[in-house]
């Protein structure tokens, strides 16, 4: 595991974007695994900036996203589909037909999960997967559980996740109670993982994930077993790193 410690959020975003852009320059038809949440917004802004400066061409890439709320359609401003268009896809020259998220409105959840796994497989797998981390150690929407979930599945969101994500909605009651997410197995198949973390409020869970016991109670702890993980985190997020 490589750890890149940055001064602050802005530097974290720049470093993460540089890694993603380098990936696309090296392999123009890369499959990027993308994430939502507030953490990657700065990274996406930096990618847009590099695109606008003519430093990178995204026309050959494909993307797959980690997760999507169940029950929100694409026009819903809180959907992850909307988020990705707003923060990245509408601002770069990606071919929208090659951007993939689980369909929150799918009628058959089993089929939707299988279809999403097939999309990833047909693309040849993810070259680099961006991850944030939830306060309870979740990655994507893989919540603390008694076992690691393998493939894409539909989950009931943990109470603390609904609490944490209510800031984007009018109230906690409006936060969907379920979501589709890549499984831990799906995420671990990514050839490279880019975990980005910011802020002191994530310091405890980051230390547990990277240096604690590997347990499904801290889903991100599985990353200790991945052969190619880059953690880009700011000083505050790494403040509980063992000496
Ligand atoms: C959400 C997303 C995760 C994300 C996490 C942390 O629940 N499903 O993919 O990593 O929240 O979000 P934030 O970056 O806003 O702290």
Short mmCIF file of C-alpha atoms and ligand atoms in Angstrom, two decimals:
data_model
loop_
_atom_site.label_atom_id
_atom_site.label_comp_id
_atom_site.label_asym_id
_atom_site.label_seq_id
_atom_site.Cartn_x
_atom_site.Cartn_y
_atom_site.Cartn_z
CA UNK A 1 0.00 0.00 0.00
CA UNK A 2 1.28 3.43 -0.90
CA UNK A 3 0.28 6.38 1.25
CA UNK A 4 0.46 9.89 -0.11
CA UNK A 5 0.01 12.41 2.68
CA UNK A 6 -1.05 15.86 1.60
CA UNK A 7 -1.29 19.15 3.45
CA UNK A 8 -5.00 19.63 2.94
CA UNK A 9 -8.10 18.82 0.88
CA UNK A 10 -6.98 20.87 -2.10
CA UNK A 11 -3.64 19.06 -2.31
CA UNK A 12 -5.38 15.70 -1.85
CA UNK A 13 -7.67 16.53 -4.77
CA UNK A 14 -4.76 17.60 -6.97
CA UNK A 15 -2.78 14.43 -6.25
CA UNK A 16 -5.78 12.16 -6.82
CA UNK A 17 -6.64 13.90 -10.10
CA UNK A 18 -3.01 13.66 -11.24
CA UNK A 19 -3.10 9.89 -10.67
CA UNK A 20 -6.36 9.48 -12.60
CA UNK A 21 -5.19 11.69 -15.44
CA UNK A 22 -1.88 9.80 -15.64
CA UNK A 23 -3.87 6.58 -15.88
CA UNK A 24 -5.86 7.96 -18.83
CA UNK A 25 -2.74 9.30 -20.57
CA UNK A 26 -1.03 5.93 -20.20
CA UNK A 27 -4.13 3.99 -21.26
CA UNK A 28 -6.63 6.17 -23.15
CA UNK A 29 -9.32 3.45 -23.08
CA UNK A 30 -9.08 3.02 -19.32
CA UNK A 31 -12.07 1.89 -17.30
CA UNK A 32 -12.35 4.28 -14.37
CA UNK A 33 -14.31 3.18 -11.32
CA UNK A 34 -15.79 6.32 -9.81
CA UNK A 35 -17.29 7.34 -6.49
CA UNK A 36 -19.63 9.98 -5.12
CA UNK A 37 -19.86 11.79 -1.79
CA UNK A 38 -18.29 15.12 -0.93
CA UNK A 39 -14.71 13.81 -0.90
CA UNK A 40 -14.19 13.33 -4.69
CA UNK A 41 -15.73 16.66 -5.74
CA UNK A 42 -12.34 18.43 -5.60
CA UNK A 43 -10.71 15.60 -7.52
CA UNK A 44 -13.33 15.88 -10.26
CA UNK A 45 -12.86 19.66 -10.39
CA UNK A 46 -9.13 19.15 -10.87
CA UNK A 47 -9.75 16.62 -13.64
CA UNK A 48 -11.99 19.13 -15.38
CA UNK A 49 -9.29 21.78 -15.05
CA UNK A 50 -6.70 19.50 -16.62
CA UNK A 51 -9.14 18.68 -19.41
CA UNK A 52 -9.81 22.37 -20.07
CA UNK A 53 -6.09 23.03 -20.26
CA UNK A 54 -5.83 20.34 -22.92
CA UNK A 55 -3.70 18.08 -20.76
CA UNK A 56 -5.91 15.02 -21.11
CA UNK A 57 -8.43 13.52 -23.51
CA UNK A 58 -11.24 11.52 -21.90
CA UNK A 59 -12.93 10.49 -25.16
CA UNK A 60 -11.70 6.91 -24.97
CA UNK A 61 -12.52 6.08 -21.36
CA UNK A 62 -15.41 4.11 -19.91
CA UNK A 63 -16.63 4.60 -16.36
CA UNK A 64 -18.53 2.56 -13.83
CA UNK A 65 -19.78 3.94 -10.54
CA UNK A 66 -19.76 2.23 -7.22
CA UNK A 67 -23.34 2.75 -6.23
CA UNK A 68 -26.74 4.38 -6.64
CA UNK A 69 -29.71 5.01 -4.39
CA UNK A 70 -32.64 2.69 -4.99
CA UNK A 71 -35.79 4.55 -5.96
CA UNK A 72 -34.19 7.75 -7.29
CA UNK A 73 -34.45 8.40 -11.01
CA UNK A 74 -31.78 10.01 -13.16
CA UNK A 75 -33.41 13.44 -13.01
CA UNK A 76 -33.48 13.44 -9.23
CA UNK A 77 -30.85 15.92 -8.05
CA UNK A 78 -29.84 13.62 -5.20
CA UNK A 79 -29.21 10.63 -7.46
CA UNK A 80 -25.64 9.65 -8.03
CA UNK A 81 -26.34 9.70 -11.77
CA UNK A 82 -27.16 13.40 -11.50
CA UNK A 83 -24.11 13.99 -9.28
CA UNK A 84 -21.74 12.43 -11.79
CA UNK A 85 -23.11 14.47 -14.68
CA UNK A 86 -22.99 17.66 -12.66
CA UNK A 87 -19.51 17.24 -11.23
CA UNK A 88 -17.73 15.43 -14.05
CA UNK A 89 -19.40 13.95 -17.10
CA UNK A 90 -21.04 17.16 -18.37
CA UNK A 91 -17.73 18.98 -18.05
CA UNK A 92 -15.33 16.66 -19.89
CA UNK A 93 -15.38 14.90 -23.26
CA UNK A 94 -16.38 11.49 -21.96
CA UNK A 95 -18.78 9.53 -24.19
CA UNK A 96 -21.92 9.41 -22.00
CA UNK A 97 -22.89 6.07 -23.52
CA UNK A 98 -19.85 4.62 -21.84
CA UNK A 99 -20.66 5.90 -18.35
CA UNK A 100 -22.42 3.33 -16.19
CA UNK A 101 -24.20 3.48 -12.86
CA UNK A 102 -26.67 1.02 -11.37
CA UNK A 103 -30.22 1.97 -12.34
CA UNK A 104 -31.98 3.10 -9.16
CA UNK A 105 -35.37 2.63 -10.83
CA UNK A 106 -34.83 -0.96 -12.00
CA UNK A 107 -37.91 -3.10 -11.38
CA UNK A 108 -36.05 -6.35 -10.89
CA UNK A 109 -33.28 -5.85 -8.35
CA UNK A 110 -31.70 -9.24 -8.89
CA UNK A 111 -31.49 -8.66 -12.63
CA UNK A 112 -30.12 -5.14 -12.14
CA UNK A 113 -27.29 -6.49 -9.97
CA UNK A 114 -26.45 -9.19 -12.51
CA UNK A 115 -26.61 -6.72 -15.40
CA UNK A 116 -24.25 -4.33 -13.63
CA UNK A 117 -21.72 -7.07 -12.93
CA UNK A 118 -21.92 -8.09 -16.60
CA UNK A 119 -21.26 -4.51 -17.73
CA UNK A 120 -18.06 -4.43 -15.66
CA UNK A 121 -16.99 -7.81 -16.97
CA UNK A 122 -17.70 -6.88 -20.58
CA UNK A 123 -15.58 -3.76 -20.16
CA UNK A 124 -12.71 -6.01 -19.11
CA UNK A 125 -12.74 -4.95 -15.46
CA UNK A 126 -11.89 -1.71 -13.70
CA UNK A 127 -8.38 -0.29 -14.18
CA UNK A 128 -8.51 2.10 -11.23
CA UNK A 129 -11.27 2.35 -8.65
CA UNK A 130 -11.77 5.58 -6.73
CA UNK A 131 -13.08 5.09 -3.20
CA UNK A 132 -14.11 7.34 -0.38
CA UNK A 133 -14.78 5.95 3.08
CA UNK A 134 -17.90 6.32 5.19
CA UNK A 135 -17.72 7.18 8.90
CA UNK A 136 -18.51 3.56 9.73
CA UNK A 137 -15.88 2.24 7.31
CA UNK A 138 -18.23 1.58 4.41
CA UNK A 139 -16.93 1.60 0.86
CA UNK A 140 -19.48 2.13 -1.86
CA UNK A 141 -22.52 1.22 0.21
CA UNK A 142 -21.00 -1.92 1.69
CA UNK A 143 -22.09 -1.37 5.25
CA UNK A 144 -20.56 -3.06 8.31
CA UNK A 145 -21.85 -6.64 8.29
CA UNK A 146 -21.06 -10.12 9.47
CA UNK A 147 -19.56 -11.14 6.13
CA UNK A 148 -18.04 -9.44 3.10
CA UNK A 149 -20.56 -9.28 0.23
CA UNK A 150 -19.12 -10.45 -3.07
CA UNK A 151 -21.00 -9.03 -6.02
CA UNK A 152 -23.23 -6.07 -6.80
CA UNK A 153 -26.22 -6.19 -4.48
CA UNK A 154 -29.01 -4.13 -2.99
CA UNK A 155 -28.47 -3.05 0.62
CA UNK A 156 -30.42 -1.52 3.43
CA UNK A 157 -28.47 1.59 4.43
CA UNK A 158 -27.12 1.78 7.98
CA UNK A 159 -28.69 4.32 10.32
CA UNK A 160 -25.41 6.27 10.54
CA UNK A 161 -25.18 6.42 6.73
CA UNK A 162 -28.69 7.85 6.49
CA UNK A 163 -27.70 10.36 9.20
CA UNK A 164 -24.46 11.28 7.41
CA UNK A 165 -26.10 11.63 4.00
CA UNK A 166 -29.17 13.58 5.12
CA UNK A 167 -27.20 16.82 4.65
CA UNK A 168 -27.87 16.41 0.90
CA UNK A 169 -31.64 15.98 1.41
CA UNK A 170 -34.39 18.06 3.01
CA UNK A 171 -34.58 15.64 5.93
CA UNK A 172 -33.42 12.19 7.04
CA UNK A 173 -36.86 10.86 6.01
CA UNK A 174 -36.10 11.77 2.41
CA UNK A 175 -32.89 9.72 2.27
CA UNK A 176 -33.58 6.47 0.43
CA UNK A 177 -33.36 3.47 2.73
CA UNK A 178 -31.80 1.18 0.15
CA UNK A 179 -29.11 1.35 -2.48
CA UNK A 180 -27.38 -0.68 -5.14
CA UNK A 181 -23.67 -1.10 -4.63
CA UNK A 182 -20.75 -2.96 -6.10
CA UNK A 183 -19.84 -5.71 -3.68
CA UNK A 184 -16.55 -6.01 -1.84
CA UNK A 185 -15.59 -8.73 -4.33
CA UNK A 186 -16.37 -6.40 -7.26
CA UNK A 187 -14.29 -3.61 -5.73
CA UNK A 188 -11.38 -5.92 -4.93
CA UNK A 189 -11.24 -7.04 -8.57
CA UNK A 190 -10.28 -3.49 -9.59
CA UNK A 191 -6.65 -3.60 -10.74
CA UNK A 192 -5.74 -0.51 -8.75
CA UNK A 193 -7.54 1.20 -5.89
CA UNK A 194 -7.34 4.92 -5.15
CA UNK A 195 -8.69 5.68 -1.68
CA UNK A 196 -9.13 9.37 -0.98
CA UNK A 197 -9.77 10.65 2.53
CA UNK A 198 -9.98 14.08 4.08
CA UNK A 199 -10.52 15.59 7.51
CA UNK A 200 -10.04 14.73 11.14
CA UNK A 201 -13.51 13.20 11.41
CA UNK A 202 -12.27 10.33 9.23
CA UNK A 203 -8.97 9.82 11.12
CA UNK A 204 -10.22 7.09 13.50
CA UNK A 205 -11.98 5.03 10.87
CA UNK A 206 -9.09 5.38 8.42
CA UNK A 207 -6.61 4.10 11.04
CA UNK A 208 -8.92 1.17 11.80
CA UNK A 209 -9.32 0.38 8.11
CA UNK A 210 -5.64 0.53 7.21
CA UNK A 211 -3.97 -0.78 10.35
CA UNK A 212 -6.69 -2.54 12.32
CA UNK A 213 -8.14 -6.01 12.15
CA UNK A 214 -9.46 -7.12 8.75
CA UNK A 215 -13.14 -7.59 9.43
CA UNK A 216 -16.46 -7.09 7.61
CA UNK A 217 -17.40 -4.86 10.57
CA UNK A 218 -15.00 -2.34 8.98
CA UNK A 219 -15.61 -3.02 5.27
CA UNK A 220 -12.68 -0.87 4.08
CA UNK A 221 -10.25 -3.05 6.09
CA UNK A 222 -10.38 -5.60 3.26
CA UNK A 223 -8.25 -3.18 1.24
CA UNK A 224 -5.24 -4.33 3.29
CA UNK A 225 -5.40 -7.49 1.16
CA UNK A 226 -5.44 -5.70 -2.20
CA UNK A 227 -2.06 -5.76 -3.99
CA UNK A 228 -2.22 -2.23 -5.42
CA UNK A 229 -3.77 0.41 -3.19
CA UNK A 230 -2.86 4.09 -3.21
CA UNK A 231 -4.20 6.11 -0.30
CA UNK A 232 -4.23 9.86 -0.86
CA UNK A 233 -5.20 11.51 2.39
CA UNK A 234 -4.60 14.82 4.06
CA UNK A 235 -2.69 15.30 7.31
CA UNK A 236 -5.88 15.56 9.35
CA UNK A 237 -7.21 12.24 8.03
CA UNK A 238 -3.86 10.57 8.72
CA UNK A 239 -3.47 12.04 12.20
CA UNK A 240 -4.24 8.69 13.88
CA UNK A 241 -1.75 6.75 11.78
CA UNK A 242 0.38 4.49 14.00
CA UNK A 243 3.89 5.93 14.59
C1 LIG B 1 -21.57 7.75 0.58
C2 LIG B 1 -21.07 6.97 -0.64
C3 LIG B 1 -19.67 6.46 -0.47
C4 LIG B 1 -18.81 7.58 0.08
C5 LIG B 1 -19.26 7.94 1.47
C6 LIG B 1 -18.46 9.05 2.13
O1 LIG B 1 -22.41 7.05 1.40
N1 LIG B 1 -21.92 5.88 -0.99
O2 LIG B 1 -19.18 5.99 -1.72
O3 LIG B 1 -17.45 7.18 0.12
O4 LIG B 1 -20.62 8.32 1.43
O5 LIG B 1 -18.91 10.29 1.72
P1 LIG B 1 -18.19 11.65 1.98
O6 LIG B 1 -17.07 11.70 1.00
O7 LIG B 1 -19.22 12.69 1.68
O8 LIG B 1 -17.74 11.64 3.38
#
